[in-house]
mmCIF file of C-alpha atoms and ligand atoms in Angstrom:
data_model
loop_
_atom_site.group_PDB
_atom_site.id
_atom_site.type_symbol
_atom_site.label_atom_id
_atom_site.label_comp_id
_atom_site.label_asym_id
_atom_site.label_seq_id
_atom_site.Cartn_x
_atom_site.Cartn_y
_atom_site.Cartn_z
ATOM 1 C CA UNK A 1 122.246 89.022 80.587
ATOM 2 C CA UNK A 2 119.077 88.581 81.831
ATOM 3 C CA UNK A 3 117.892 86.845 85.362
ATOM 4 C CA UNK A 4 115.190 84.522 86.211
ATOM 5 C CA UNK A 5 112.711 85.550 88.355
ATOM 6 C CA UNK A 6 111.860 83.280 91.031
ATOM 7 C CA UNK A 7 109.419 85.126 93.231
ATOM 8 C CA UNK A 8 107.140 87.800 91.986
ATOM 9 C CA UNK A 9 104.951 89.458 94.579
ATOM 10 C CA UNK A 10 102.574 92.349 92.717
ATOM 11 C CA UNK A 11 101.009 94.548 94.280
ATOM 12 C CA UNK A 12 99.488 93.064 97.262
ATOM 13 C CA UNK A 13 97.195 94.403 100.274
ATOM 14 C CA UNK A 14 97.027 92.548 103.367
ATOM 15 C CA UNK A 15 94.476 93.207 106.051
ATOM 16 C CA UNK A 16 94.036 92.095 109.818
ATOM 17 C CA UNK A 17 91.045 90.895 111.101
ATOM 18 C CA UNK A 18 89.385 93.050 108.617
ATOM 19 C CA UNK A 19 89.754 95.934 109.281
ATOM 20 C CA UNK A 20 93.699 96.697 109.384
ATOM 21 C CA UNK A 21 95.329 97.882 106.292
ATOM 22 C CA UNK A 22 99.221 96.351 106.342
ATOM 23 C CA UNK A 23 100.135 96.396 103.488
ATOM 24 C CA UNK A 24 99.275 98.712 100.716
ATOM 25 C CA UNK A 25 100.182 97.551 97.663
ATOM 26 C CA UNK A 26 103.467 95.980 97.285
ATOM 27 C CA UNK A 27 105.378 94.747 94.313
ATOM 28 C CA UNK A 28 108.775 93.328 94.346
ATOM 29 C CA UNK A 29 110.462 90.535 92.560
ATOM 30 C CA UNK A 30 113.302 88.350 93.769
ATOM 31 C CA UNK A 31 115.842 87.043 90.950
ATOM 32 C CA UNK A 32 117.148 83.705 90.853
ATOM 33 C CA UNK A 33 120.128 83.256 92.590
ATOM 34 C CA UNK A 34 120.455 86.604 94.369
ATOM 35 C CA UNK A 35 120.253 88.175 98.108
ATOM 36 C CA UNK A 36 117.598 90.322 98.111
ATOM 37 C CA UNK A 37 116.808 92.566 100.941
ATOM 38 C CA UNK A 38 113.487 93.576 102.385
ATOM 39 C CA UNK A 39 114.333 96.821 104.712
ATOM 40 C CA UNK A 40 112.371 99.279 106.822
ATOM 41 C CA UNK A 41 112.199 99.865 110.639
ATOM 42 C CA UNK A 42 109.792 98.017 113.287
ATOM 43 C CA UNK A 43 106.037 97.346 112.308
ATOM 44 C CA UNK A 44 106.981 98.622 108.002
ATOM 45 C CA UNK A 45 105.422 95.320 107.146
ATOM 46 C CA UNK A 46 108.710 92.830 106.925
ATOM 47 C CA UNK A 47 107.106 90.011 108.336
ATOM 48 C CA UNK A 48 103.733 90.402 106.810
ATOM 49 C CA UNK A 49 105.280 90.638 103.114
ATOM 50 C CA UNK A 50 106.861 87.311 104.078
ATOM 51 C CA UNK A 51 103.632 85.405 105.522
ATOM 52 C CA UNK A 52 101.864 86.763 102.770
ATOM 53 C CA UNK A 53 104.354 84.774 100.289
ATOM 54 C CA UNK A 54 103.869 81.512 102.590
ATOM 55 C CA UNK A 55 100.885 81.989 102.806
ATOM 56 C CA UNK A 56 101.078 81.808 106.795
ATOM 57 C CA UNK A 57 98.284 84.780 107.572
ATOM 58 C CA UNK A 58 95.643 82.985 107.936
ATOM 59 C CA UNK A 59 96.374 81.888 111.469
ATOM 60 C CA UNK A 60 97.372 85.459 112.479
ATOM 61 C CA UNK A 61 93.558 86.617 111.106
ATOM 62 C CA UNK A 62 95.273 88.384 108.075
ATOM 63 C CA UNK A 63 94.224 88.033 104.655
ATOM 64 C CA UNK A 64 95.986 89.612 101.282
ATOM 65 C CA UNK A 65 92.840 91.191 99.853
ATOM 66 C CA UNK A 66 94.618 92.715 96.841
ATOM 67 C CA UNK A 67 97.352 91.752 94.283
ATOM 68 C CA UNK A 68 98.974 88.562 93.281
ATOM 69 C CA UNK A 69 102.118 86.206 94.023
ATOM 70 C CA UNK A 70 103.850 84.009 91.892
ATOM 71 C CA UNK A 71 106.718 81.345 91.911
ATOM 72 C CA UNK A 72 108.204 80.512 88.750
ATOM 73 C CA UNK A 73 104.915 81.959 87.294
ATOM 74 C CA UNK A 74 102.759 80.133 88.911
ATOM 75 C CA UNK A 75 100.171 81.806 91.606
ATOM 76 C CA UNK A 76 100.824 80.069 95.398
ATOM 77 C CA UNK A 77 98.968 81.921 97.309
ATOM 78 C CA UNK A 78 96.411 79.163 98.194
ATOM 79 C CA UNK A 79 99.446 76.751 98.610
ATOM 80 C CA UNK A 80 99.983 75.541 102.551
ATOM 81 C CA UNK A 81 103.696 75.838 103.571
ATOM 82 C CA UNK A 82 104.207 71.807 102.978
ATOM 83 C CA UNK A 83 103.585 72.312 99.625
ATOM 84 C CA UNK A 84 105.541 75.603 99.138
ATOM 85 C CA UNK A 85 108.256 73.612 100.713
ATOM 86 C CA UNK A 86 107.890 70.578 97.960
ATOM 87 C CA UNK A 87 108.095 73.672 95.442
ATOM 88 C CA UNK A 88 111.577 74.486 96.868
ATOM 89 C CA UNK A 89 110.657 77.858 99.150
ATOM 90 C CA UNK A 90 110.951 77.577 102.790
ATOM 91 C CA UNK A 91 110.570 80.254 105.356
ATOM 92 C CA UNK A 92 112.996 80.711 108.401
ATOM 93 C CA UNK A 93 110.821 82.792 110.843
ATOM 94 C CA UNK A 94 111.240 85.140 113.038
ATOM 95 C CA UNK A 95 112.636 84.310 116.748
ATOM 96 C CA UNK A 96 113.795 81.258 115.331
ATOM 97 C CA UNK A 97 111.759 78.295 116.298
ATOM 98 C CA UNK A 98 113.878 75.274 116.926
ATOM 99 C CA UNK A 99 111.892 72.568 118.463
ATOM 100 C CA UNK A 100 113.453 72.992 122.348
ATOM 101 C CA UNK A 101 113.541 69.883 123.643
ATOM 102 C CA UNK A 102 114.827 67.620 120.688
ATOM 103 C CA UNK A 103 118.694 68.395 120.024
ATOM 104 C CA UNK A 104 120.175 69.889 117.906
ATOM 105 C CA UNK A 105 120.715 66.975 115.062
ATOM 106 C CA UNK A 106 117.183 66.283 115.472
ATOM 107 C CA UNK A 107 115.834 69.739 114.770
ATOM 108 C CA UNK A 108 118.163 69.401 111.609
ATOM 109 C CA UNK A 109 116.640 66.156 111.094
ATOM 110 C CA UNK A 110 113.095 67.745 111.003
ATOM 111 C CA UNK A 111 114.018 69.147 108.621
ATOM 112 C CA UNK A 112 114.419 66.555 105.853
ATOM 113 C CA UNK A 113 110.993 65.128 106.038
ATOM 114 C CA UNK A 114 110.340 65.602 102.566
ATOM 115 C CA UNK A 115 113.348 62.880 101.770
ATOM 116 C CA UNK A 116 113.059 59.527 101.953
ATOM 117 C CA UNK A 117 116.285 58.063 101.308
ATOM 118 C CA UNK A 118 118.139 57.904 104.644
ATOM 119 C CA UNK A 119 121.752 58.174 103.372
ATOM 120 C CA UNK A 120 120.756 61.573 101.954
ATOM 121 C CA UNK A 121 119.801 63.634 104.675
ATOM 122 C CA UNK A 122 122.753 61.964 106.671
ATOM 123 C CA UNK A 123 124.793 63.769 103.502
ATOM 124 C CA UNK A 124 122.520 67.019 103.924
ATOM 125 C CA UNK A 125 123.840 66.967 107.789
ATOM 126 C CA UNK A 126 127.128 66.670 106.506
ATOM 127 C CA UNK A 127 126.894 70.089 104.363
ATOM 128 C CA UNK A 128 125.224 71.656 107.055
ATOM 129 C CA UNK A 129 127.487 71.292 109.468
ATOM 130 C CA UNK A 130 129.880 72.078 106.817
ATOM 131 C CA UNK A 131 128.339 75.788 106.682
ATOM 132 C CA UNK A 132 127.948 75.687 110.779
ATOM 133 C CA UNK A 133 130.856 74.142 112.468
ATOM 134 C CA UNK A 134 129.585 75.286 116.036
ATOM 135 C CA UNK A 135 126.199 72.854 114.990
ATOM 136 C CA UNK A 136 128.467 70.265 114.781
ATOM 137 C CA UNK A 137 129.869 70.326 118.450
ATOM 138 C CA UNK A 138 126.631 71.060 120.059
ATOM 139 C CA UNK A 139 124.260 68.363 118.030
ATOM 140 C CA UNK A 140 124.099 66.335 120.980
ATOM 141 C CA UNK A 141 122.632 69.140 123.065
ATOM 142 C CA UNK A 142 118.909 70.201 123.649
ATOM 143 C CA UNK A 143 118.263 72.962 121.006
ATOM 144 C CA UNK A 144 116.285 74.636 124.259
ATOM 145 C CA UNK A 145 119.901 75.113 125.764
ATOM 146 C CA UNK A 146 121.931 76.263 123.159
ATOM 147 C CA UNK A 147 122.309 79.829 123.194
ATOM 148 C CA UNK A 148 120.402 82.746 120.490
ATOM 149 C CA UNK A 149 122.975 82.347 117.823
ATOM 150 C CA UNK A 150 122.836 78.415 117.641
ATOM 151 C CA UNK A 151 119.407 78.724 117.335
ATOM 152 C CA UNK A 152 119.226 80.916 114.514
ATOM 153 C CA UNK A 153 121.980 78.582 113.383
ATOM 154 C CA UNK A 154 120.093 76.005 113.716
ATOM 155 C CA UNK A 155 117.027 77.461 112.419
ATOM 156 C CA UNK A 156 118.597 77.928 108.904
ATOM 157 C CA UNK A 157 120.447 74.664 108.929
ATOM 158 C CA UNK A 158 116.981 72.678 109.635
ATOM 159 C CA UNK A 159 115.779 74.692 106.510
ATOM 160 C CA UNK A 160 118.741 74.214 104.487
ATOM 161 C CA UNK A 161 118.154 70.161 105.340
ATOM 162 C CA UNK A 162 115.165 70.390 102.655
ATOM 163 C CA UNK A 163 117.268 71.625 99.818
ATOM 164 C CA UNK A 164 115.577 74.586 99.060
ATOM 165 C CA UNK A 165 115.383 76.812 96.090
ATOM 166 C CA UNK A 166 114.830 79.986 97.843
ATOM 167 C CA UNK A 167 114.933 80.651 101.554
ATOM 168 C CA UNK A 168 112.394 83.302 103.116
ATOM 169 C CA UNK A 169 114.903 84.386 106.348
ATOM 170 C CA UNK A 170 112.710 86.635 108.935
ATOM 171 C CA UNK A 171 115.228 89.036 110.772
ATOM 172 C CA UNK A 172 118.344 86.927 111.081
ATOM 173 C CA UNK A 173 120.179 89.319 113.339
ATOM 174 C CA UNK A 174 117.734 89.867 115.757
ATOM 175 C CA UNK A 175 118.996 89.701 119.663
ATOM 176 C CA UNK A 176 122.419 88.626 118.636
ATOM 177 C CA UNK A 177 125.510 90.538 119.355
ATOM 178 C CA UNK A 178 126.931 92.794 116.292
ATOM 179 C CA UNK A 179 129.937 90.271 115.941
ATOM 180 C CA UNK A 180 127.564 87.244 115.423
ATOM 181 C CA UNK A 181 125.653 89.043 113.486
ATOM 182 C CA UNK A 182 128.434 89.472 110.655
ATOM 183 C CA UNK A 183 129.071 85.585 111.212
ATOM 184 C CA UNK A 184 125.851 84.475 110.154
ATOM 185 C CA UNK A 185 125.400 86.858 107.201
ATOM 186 C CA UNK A 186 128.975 85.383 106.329
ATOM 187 C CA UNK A 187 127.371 81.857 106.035
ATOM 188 C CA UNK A 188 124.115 82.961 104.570
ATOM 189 C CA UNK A 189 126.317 84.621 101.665
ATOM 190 C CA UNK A 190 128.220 81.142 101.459
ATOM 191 C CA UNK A 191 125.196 79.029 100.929
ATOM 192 C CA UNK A 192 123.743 81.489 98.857
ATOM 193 C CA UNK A 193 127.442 81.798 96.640
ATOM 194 C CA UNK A 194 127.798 78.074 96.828
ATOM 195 C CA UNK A 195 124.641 76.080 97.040
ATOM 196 C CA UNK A 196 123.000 78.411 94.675
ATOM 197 C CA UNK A 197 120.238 78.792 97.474
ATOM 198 C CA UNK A 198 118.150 82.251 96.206
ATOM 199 C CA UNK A 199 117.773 84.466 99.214
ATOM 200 C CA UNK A 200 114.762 86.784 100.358
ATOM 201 C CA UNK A 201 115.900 88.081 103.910
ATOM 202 C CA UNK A 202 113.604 90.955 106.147
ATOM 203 C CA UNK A 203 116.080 92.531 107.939
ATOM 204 C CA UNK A 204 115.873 95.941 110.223
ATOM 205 C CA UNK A 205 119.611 96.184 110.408
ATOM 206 C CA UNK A 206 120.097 98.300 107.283
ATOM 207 C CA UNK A 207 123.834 98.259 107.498
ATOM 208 C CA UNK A 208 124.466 94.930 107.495
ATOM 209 C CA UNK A 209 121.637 93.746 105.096
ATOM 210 C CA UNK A 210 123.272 96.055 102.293
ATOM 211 C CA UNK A 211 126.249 94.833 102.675
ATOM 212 C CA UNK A 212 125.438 91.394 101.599
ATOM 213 C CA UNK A 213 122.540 91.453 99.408
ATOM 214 C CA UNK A 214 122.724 92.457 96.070
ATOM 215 C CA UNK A 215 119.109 94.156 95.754
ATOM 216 C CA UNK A 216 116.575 96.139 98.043
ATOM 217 C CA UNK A 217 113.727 97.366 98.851
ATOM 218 C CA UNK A 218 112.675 100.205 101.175
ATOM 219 C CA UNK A 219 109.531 99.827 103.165
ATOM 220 C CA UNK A 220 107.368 102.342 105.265
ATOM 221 C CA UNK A 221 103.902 101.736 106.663
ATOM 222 C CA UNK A 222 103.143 99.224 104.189
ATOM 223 C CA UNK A 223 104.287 100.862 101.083
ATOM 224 C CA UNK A 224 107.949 100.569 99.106
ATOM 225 C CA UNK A 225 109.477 103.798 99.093
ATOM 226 C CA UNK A 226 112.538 102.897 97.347
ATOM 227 C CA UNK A 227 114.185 99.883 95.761
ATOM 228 C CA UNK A 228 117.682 99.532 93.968
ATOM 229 C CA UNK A 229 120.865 97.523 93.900
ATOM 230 C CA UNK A 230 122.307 97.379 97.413
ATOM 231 C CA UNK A 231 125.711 99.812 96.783
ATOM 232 C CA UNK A 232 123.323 102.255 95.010
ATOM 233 C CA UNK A 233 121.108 102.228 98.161
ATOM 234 C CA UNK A 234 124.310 102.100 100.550
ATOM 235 C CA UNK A 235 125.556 105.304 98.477
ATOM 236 C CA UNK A 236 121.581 107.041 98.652
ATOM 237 C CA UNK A 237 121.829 110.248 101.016
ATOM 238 C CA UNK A 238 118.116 109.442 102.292
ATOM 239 C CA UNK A 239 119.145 105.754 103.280
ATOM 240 C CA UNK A 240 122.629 107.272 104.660
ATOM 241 C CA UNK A 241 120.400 109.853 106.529
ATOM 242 C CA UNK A 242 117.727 107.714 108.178
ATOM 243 C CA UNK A 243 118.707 104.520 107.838
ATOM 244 C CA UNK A 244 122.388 103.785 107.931
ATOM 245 C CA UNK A 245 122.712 106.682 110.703
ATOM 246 C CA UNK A 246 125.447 108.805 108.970
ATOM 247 C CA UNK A 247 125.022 112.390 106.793
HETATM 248 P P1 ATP B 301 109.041 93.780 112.960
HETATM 249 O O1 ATP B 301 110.449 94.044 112.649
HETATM 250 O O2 ATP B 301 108.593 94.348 114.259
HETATM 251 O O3 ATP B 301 108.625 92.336 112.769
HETATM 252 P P2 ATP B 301 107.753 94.255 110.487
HETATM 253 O O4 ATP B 301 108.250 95.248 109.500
HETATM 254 O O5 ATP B 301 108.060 92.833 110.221
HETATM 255 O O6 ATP B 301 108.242 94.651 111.907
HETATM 256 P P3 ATP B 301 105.035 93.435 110.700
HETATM 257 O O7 ATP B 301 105.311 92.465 111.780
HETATM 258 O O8 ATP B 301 104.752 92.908 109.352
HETATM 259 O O9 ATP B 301 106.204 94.489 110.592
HETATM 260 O O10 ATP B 301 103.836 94.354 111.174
HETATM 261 C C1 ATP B 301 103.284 95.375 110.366
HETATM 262 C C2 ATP B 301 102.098 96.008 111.064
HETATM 263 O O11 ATP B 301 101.048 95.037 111.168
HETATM 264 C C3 ATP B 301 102.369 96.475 112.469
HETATM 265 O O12 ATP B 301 101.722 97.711 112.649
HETATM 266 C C4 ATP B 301 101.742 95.430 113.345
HETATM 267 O O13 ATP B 301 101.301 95.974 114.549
HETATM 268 C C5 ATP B 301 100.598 94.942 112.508
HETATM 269 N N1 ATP B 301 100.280 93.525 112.766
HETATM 270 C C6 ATP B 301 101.139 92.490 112.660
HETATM 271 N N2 ATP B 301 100.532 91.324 112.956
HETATM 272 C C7 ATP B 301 99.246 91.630 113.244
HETATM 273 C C8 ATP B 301 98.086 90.864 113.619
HETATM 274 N N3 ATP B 301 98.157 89.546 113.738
HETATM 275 N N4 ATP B 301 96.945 91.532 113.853
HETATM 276 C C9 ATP B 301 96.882 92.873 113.716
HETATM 277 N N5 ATP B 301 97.908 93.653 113.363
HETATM 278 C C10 ATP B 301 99.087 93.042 113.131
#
C-alpha cells in the first residue's frame, strides 16, 4: 500500500542574514496521516526546517536559498501563513504563544477565524475540549495565568480550532515536567489516530518523540544524518548511544 505524501521538503538551504549557513540541504517528506518526527539536539536546525515550510523566515532575516517545498505538489514557499492555513497546514510554535490576556476560550476562538458559520466553531470547541478536558475547566481564565502545560494545551487546541490537515508542532515538551509530557503526546496521538490530523513535530526529547511517531529523521548542524521508521531508530545502537542515553 502506498501513502500520500503531504509535505515534501527537498533539499533546502537556509541562510541568516546572509551570511549563516543553517541548513544544508535537507530533504524529508511527511506522509499523509502519519507522526513524523524531526530529531536532533539544541541549535540542529528543528525550528528553522519548520519556518522554512511556513514560510516564517523572513522576519527572523533568514532566507532558504536552495531547494524546494511542496504541499500536495504544489510549491508554498512564497505562501504567507494565512494562506498555508486556508491550505490546511498550521504551525504550533515554539514557547507556545497563547494570546495572555484573552482567556482561554478566546485564544481557542482565535483560532477559527477562517470559519464563518458560528455554530461550527462552537462544535470545534466542543471537540477540543473533548481532546483537553483541563481546557475545559480553565476557559474562563486568562491564558497569561494558566500554567506551561495549559498553554501548550491551549496552543494546539487554538490550532486544532482551524481544522487542519497537517499540524507543524515546534517542541511540544519543552519546560514541562516528564509526566505532562507523556500526557500531551497521548492527545497529540489521539487527534492524530482520530481526527486524521497528519503530524510534523520538532522535538529534542528523543525518547518520547519515538515512541509516538511512526517516522524520523536525524538532524546535526543542518544536515539529516539518519532517517527511518521510529522502532527501527529506537532499536539503532547510534540513536541508543547518543540520543536515547543507553548502550
Ligand atoms: P532549538 O531546539 O534550540 O530550537 P533547533 O534545532 O530548533 O534548536 P534552530 O533554532 O533552527 O535549531 O537553530 C539552528 C541554528 O541557527 C542555530 O545555530 C541558531 O543559533 C541559528 N539561528 C537561529 N535563528 C537565527 C537567526 N534569526 N539569526 C541567526 N542565526 C539563527
Amino acid at each position: 500500500e502506498t501513502q500520500e505524501t503531504l509535505l515534501e521538503v527537498n533539499n533546502i538551504e537556509v541562510i541568516y542574514n546572509h551570511v549563516i549557513l543553517v541548513l544544508k540541504g535537507v530533504s524529508l517528506s511527511v506522509p499523509k496521516g502519519g507522526i513524523t518526527a524531526l530529531l536532533g539536539g539544541n541549535g540542529a536546525g528543528k525550528t528553522t526546517t519548520l519556518k522554512a515550510i511556513s514560510n516564517l523566515l523572513r522576519s527572523e532575516r533568514g532566507e532558504v536559498t536552495k531547494g524546494s517545498i511542496s504541499y500536495r505538489g504544489d510549491a508554498i514557499a512564497e505562501l504567507n501563513p494565512a494562506d498555508l492555513v486556508k491550505r490546511g497546514v498550521i504551525q504550533v510554535m515554539e514557547g507556545r504563544h497563547c494570546f495572555e490576556h484573552l482567556t482561554v476560550e478566546e485564544n481557542l476562538l482565535t483560532g477559527a477565524y477562517t470559519r464563518t458559520d458560528g455554530r461550527k466553531a462552537a462544535d470545534d470547541l466542543e471537540m477540543v475540549y473533548n481532546y483537553f478536558p483541563r481546557l475545559k475547566e480553565r476557559r474562563k481564565s486568562q491564558a497569561g495565568y494558566t500554567s506551561g502545560g495549559e498553554q501548550q494545551m491551549c496552543a494546539i487546541g487554538r490550532a486544532l480550532m482551524s481544522r487542519p490537515e497537517m499540524i507543524l508542532l515546534d517542541e511540544p515538551s519543552m519546560g514541562l515536567a516528564p509526566q505532562l509530557v507523556e500526557q500531551i503526546f497521548e492527545i497529540v496521538k489521539a487527534i492524530n489516530e482520530q481526527e486524521g490530523v497528519t503530524i510534523l513535530l520538532a522535538e529534542q526529547n528523543t525518547n518520547v518523540a519515538l515512541r509516538y511517531a511512526h517516522y524520523g529523521y536525524i538532524l546535526e548542524s543542518g544536515r539529516i544524518v539518519m532517517d527511518g521508521p521510529a522502532d527501527e531508530l529506537r532499536e539503532n545502537p547510534d540513536v541508543k548511544e547518543f540520543y536515547l542515553g543507553v548502550s
